[in-house]
Short mmCIF file of N, CA and C in Angstrom, two decimals:
data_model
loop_
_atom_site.label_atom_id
_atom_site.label_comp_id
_atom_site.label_asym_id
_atom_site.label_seq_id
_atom_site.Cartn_x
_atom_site.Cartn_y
_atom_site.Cartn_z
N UNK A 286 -32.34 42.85 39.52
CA UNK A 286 -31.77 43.85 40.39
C UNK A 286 -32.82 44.88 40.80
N UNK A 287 -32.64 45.33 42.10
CA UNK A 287 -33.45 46.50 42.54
C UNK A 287 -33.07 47.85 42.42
N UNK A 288 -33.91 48.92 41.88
CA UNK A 288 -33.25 49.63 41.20
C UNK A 288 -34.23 51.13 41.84
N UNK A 289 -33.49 52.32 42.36
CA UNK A 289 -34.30 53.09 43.12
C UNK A 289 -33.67 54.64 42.33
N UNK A 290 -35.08 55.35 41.76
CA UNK A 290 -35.10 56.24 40.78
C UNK A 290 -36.15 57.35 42.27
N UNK A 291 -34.99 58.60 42.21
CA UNK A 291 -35.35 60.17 42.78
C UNK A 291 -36.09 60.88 42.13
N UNK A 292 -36.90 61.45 42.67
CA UNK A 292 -37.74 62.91 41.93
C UNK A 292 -38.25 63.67 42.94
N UNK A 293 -38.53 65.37 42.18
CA UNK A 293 -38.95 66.10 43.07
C UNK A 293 -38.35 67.32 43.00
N UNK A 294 -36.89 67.17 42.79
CA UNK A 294 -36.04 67.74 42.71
C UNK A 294 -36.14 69.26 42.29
N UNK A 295 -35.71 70.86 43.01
CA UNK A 295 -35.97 71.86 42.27
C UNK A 295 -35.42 73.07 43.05
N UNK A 296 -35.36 74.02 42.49
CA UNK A 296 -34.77 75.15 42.78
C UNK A 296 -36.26 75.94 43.80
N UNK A 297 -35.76 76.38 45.31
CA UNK A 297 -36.97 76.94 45.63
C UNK A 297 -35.95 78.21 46.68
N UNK A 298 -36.55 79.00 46.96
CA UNK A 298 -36.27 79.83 48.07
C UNK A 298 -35.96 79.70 49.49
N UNK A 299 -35.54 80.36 50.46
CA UNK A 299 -35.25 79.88 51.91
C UNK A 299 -36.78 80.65 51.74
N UNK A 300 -37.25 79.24 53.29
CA UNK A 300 -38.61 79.50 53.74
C UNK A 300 -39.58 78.44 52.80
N UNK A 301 -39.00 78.22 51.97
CA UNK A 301 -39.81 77.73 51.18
C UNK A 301 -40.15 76.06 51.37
N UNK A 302 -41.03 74.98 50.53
CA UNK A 302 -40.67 73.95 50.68
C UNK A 302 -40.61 72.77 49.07
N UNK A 303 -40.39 71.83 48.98
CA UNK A 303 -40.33 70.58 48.41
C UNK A 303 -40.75 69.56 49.26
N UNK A 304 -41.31 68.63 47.80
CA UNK A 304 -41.18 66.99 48.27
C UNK A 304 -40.66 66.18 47.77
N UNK A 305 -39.60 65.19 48.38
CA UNK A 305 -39.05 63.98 47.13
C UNK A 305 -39.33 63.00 47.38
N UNK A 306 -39.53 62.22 45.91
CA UNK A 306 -39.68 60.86 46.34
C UNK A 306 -38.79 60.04 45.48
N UNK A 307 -38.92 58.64 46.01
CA UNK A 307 -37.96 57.78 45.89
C UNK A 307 -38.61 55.83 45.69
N UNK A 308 -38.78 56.01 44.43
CA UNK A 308 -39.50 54.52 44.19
C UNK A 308 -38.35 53.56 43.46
N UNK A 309 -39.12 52.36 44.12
CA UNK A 309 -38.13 51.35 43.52
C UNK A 309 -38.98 50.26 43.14
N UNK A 310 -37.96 49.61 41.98
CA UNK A 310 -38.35 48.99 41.58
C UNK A 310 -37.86 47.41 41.46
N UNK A 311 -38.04 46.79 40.57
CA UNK A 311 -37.46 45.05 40.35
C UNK A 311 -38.50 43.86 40.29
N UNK A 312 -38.28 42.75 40.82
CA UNK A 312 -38.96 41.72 40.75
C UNK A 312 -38.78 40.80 41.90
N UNK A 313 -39.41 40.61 42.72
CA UNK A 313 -39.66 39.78 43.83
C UNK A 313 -38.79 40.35 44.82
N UNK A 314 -38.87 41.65 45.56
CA UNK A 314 -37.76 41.73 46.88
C UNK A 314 -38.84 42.60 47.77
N UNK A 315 -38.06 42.60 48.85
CA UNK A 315 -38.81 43.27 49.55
C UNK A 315 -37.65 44.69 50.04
N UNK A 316 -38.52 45.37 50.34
CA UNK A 316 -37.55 46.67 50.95
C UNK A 316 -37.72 46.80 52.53
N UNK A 317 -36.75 46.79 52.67
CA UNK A 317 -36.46 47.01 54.52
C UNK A 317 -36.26 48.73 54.49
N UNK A 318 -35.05 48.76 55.50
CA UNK A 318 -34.96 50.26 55.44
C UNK A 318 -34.70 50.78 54.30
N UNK A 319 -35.25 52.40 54.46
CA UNK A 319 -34.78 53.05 53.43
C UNK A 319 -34.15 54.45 53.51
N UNK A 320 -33.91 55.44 53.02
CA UNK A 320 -33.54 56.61 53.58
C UNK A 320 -32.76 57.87 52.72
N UNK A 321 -32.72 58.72 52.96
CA UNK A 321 -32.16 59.96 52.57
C UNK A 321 -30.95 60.37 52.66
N UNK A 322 -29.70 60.52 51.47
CA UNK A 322 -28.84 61.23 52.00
C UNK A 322 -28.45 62.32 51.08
N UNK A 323 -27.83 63.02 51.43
CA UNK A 323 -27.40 64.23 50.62
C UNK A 323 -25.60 64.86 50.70
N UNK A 324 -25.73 65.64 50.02
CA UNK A 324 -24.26 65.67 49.85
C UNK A 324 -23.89 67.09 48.71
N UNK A 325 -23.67 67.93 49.70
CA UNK A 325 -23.13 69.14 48.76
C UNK A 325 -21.95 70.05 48.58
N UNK A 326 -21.52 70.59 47.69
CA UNK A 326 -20.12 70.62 47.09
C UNK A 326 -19.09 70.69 47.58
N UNK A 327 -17.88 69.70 47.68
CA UNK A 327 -16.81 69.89 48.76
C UNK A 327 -16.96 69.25 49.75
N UNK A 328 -18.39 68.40 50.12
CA UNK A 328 -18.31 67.75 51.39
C UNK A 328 -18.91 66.60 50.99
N UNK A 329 -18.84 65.60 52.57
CA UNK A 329 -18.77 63.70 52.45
C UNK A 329 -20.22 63.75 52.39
N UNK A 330 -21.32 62.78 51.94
CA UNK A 330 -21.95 62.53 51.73
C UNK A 330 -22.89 62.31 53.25
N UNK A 331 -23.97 62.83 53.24
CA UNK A 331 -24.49 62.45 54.74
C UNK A 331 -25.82 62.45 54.58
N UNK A 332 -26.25 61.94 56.24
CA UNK A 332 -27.57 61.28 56.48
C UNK A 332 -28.62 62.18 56.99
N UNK A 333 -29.44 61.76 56.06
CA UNK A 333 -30.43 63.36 56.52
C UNK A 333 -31.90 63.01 57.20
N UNK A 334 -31.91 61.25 56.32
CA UNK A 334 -33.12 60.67 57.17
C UNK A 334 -33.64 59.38 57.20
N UNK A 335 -33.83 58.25 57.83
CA UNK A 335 -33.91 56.88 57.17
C UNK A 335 -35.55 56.63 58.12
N UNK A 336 -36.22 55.20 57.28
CA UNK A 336 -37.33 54.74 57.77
C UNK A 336 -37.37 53.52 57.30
N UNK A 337 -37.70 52.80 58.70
CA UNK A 337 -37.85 51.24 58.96
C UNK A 337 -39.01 50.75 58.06
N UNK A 338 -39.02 49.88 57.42
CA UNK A 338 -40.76 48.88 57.34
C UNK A 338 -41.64 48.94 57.95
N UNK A 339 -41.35 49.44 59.05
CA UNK A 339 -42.33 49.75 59.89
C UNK A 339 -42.62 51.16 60.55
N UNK A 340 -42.07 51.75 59.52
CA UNK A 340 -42.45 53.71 59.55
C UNK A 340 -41.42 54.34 60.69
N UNK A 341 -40.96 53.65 61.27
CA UNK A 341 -40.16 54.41 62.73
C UNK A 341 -38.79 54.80 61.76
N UNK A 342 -38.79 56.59 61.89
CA UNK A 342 -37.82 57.63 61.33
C UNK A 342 -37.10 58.00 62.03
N UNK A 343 -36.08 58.17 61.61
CA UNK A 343 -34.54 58.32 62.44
C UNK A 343 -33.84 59.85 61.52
N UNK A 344 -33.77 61.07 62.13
CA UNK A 344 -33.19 62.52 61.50
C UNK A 344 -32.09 62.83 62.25
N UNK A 345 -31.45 63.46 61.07
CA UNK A 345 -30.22 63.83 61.81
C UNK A 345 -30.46 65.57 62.22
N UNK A 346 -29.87 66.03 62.58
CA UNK A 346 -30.06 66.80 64.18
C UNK A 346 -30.37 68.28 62.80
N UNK A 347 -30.01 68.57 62.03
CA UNK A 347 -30.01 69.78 61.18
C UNK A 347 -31.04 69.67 60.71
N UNK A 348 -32.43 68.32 60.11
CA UNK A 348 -32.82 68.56 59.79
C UNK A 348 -34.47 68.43 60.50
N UNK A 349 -34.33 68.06 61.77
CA UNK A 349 -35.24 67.63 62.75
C UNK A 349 -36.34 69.01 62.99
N UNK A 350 -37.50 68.72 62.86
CA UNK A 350 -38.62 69.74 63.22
C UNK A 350 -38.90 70.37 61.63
N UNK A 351 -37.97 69.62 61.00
CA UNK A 351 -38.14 70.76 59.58
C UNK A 351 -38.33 69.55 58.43
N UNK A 352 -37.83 68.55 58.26
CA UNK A 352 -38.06 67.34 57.33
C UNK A 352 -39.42 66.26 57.82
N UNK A 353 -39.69 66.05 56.91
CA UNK A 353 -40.70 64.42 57.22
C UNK A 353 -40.45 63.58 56.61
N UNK A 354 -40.04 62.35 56.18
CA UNK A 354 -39.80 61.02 56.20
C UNK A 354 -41.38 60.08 56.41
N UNK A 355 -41.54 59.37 55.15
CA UNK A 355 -42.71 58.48 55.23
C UNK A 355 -42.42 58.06 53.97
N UNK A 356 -42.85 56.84 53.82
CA UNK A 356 -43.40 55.44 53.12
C UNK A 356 -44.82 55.15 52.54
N UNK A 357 -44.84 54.54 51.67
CA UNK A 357 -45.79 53.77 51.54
C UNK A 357 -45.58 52.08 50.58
N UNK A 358 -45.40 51.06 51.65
CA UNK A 358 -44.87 50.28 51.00
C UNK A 358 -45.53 49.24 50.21
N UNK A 359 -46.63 49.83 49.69
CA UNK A 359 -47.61 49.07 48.47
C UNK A 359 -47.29 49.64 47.69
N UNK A 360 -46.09 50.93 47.70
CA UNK A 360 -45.87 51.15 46.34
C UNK A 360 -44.41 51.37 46.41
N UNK A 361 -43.56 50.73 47.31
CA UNK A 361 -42.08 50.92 47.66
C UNK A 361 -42.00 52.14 46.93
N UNK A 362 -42.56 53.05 47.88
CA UNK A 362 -42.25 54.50 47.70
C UNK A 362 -41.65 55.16 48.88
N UNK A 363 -41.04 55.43 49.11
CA UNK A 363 -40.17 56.76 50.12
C UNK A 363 -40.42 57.89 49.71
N UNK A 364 -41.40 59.11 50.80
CA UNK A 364 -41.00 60.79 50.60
C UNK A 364 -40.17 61.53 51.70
N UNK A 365 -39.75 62.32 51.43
CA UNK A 365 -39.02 63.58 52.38
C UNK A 365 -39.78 64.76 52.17
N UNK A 366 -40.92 65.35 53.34
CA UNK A 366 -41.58 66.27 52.51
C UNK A 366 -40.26 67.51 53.78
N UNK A 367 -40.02 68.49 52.86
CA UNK A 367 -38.75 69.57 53.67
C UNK A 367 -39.63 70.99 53.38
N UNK A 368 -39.82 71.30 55.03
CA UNK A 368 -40.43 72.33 54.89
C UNK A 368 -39.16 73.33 55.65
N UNK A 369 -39.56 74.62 55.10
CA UNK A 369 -38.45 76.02 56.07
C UNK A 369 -37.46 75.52 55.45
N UNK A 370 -37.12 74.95 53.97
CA UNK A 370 -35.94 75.23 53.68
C UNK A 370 -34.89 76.25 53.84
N UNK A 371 -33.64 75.77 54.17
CA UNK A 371 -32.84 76.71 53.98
C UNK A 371 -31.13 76.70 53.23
N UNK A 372 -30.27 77.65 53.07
CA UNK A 372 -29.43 77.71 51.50
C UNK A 372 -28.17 76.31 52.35
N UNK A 373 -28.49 75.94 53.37
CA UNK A 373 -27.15 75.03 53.83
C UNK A 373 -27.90 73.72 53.74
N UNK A 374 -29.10 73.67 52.86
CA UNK A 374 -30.26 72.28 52.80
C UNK A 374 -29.49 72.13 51.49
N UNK A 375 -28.89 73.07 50.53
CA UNK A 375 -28.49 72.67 49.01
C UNK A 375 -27.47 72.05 49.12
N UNK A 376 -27.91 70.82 48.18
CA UNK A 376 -27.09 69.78 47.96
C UNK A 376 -28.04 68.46 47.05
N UNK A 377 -26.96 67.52 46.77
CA UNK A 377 -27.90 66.50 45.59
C UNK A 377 -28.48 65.39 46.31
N UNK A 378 -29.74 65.09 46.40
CA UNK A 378 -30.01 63.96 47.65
C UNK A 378 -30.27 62.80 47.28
N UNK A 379 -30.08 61.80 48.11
CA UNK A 379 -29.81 60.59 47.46
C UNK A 379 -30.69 59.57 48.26
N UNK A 380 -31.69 58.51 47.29
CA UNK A 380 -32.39 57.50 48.37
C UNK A 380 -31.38 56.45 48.35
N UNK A 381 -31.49 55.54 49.32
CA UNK A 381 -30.85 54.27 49.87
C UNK A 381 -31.75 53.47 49.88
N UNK A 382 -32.02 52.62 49.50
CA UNK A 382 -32.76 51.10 50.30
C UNK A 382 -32.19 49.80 50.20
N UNK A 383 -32.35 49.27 51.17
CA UNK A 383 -32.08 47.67 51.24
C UNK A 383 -32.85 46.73 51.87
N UNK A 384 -32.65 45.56 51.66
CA UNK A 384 -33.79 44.66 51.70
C UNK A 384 -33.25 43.06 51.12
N UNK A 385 -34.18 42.82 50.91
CA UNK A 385 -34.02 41.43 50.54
C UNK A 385 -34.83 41.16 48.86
N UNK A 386 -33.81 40.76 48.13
CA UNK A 386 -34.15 40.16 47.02
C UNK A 386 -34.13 38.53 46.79
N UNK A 387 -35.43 38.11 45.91
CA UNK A 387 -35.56 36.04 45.73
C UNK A 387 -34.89 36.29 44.31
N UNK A 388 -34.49 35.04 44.48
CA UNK A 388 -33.60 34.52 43.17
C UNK A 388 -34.27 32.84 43.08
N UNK A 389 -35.08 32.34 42.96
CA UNK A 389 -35.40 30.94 42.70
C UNK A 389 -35.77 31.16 44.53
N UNK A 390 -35.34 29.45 45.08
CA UNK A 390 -36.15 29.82 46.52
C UNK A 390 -34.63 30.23 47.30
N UNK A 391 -33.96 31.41 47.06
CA UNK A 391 -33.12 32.14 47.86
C UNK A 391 -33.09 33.38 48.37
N UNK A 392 -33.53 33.90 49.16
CA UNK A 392 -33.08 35.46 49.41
C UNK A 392 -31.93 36.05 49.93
N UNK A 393 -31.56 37.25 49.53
CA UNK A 393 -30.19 37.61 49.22
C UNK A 393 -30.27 38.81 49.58
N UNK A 394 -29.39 39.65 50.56
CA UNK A 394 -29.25 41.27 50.73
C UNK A 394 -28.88 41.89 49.61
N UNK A 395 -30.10 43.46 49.37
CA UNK A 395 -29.45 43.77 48.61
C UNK A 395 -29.26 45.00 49.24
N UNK A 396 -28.60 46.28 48.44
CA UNK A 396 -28.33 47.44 49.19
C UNK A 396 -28.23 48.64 47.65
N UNK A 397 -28.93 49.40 47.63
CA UNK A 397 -28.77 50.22 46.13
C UNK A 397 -28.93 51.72 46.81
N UNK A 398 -28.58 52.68 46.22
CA UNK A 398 -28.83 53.68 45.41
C UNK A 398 -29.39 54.15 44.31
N UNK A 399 -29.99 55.68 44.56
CA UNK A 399 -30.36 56.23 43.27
C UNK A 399 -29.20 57.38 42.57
N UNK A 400 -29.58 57.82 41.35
CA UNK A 400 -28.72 58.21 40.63
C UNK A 400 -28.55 59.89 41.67
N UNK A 401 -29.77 60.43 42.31
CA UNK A 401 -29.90 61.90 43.04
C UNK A 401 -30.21 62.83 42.68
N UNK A 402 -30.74 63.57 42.87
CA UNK A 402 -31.86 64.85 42.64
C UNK A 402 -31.45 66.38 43.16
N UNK A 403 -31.06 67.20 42.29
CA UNK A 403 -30.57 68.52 43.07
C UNK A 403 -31.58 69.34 43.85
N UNK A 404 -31.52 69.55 45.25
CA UNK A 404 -32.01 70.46 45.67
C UNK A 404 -30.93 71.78 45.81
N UNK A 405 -31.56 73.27 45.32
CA UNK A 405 -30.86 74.36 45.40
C UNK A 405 -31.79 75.28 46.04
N UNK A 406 -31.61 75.80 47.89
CA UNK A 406 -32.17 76.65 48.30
C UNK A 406 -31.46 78.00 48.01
N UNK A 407 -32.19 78.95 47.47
CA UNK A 407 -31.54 80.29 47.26
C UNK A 407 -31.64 81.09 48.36
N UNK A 408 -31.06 81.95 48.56
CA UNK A 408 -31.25 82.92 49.92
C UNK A 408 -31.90 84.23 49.75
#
């Protein structure tokens, strides 16, 4: 199984910034897209940022001019570097990836989550 572990995670100020990252792991798969979501108290879970295999990033509109999204997939790593945080950025964020996992000569979709990482902007 492919298995995708968050870090980074931390209490910082508005104005301020963080970086998270998001590595995964397993045995023989490859990772396609991957991406960011977050989700804070009382509300549905949402999309803050995803990136193709081939680096092309897709943001959703709150966090555009202010997040970065990048890869490096020699080490199926995902970052979000978030600069100009601010207190409506707090919430627990979560990587996504999916891709393709071999099982003998089969490949198979997979689709995971990580467990999520609190970000808390203070004001």
């Amino acid at each position: 199984q492919v298995h995708v572990v968050e870090s980074g995670g931390g209490l910082v100020q508005t104005g301020e910034s963080l970086t998270l990252s998001c590595a995964a792991s397993g045995i023989l798969f490859t990772v396609n897209t991957m991406g960011w979501y977050r989700q804070a108290p009382g509300k549905p879970r949402e999309l803050v940022a995803t990136i193709t295999r081939d680096g092309i990033p897709n943001y959703a509109d709150s966090v555009k001019g202010r997040f970065d999204i990048s890869r490096d997939n020699s080490k199926n790593t995902m970052y979000l570097q978030m600069n100009n945080l601010k207190p409506e950025d707090t919430a627990v964020y979560y990587c996504h990836a999916e891709g393709l996992e071999r099982f003998g000569d089969k490949y198979l979709d997979f689709a995971t989550w990580g467990q999520g990482t609190q970000v808390t902007v203070s004001s």
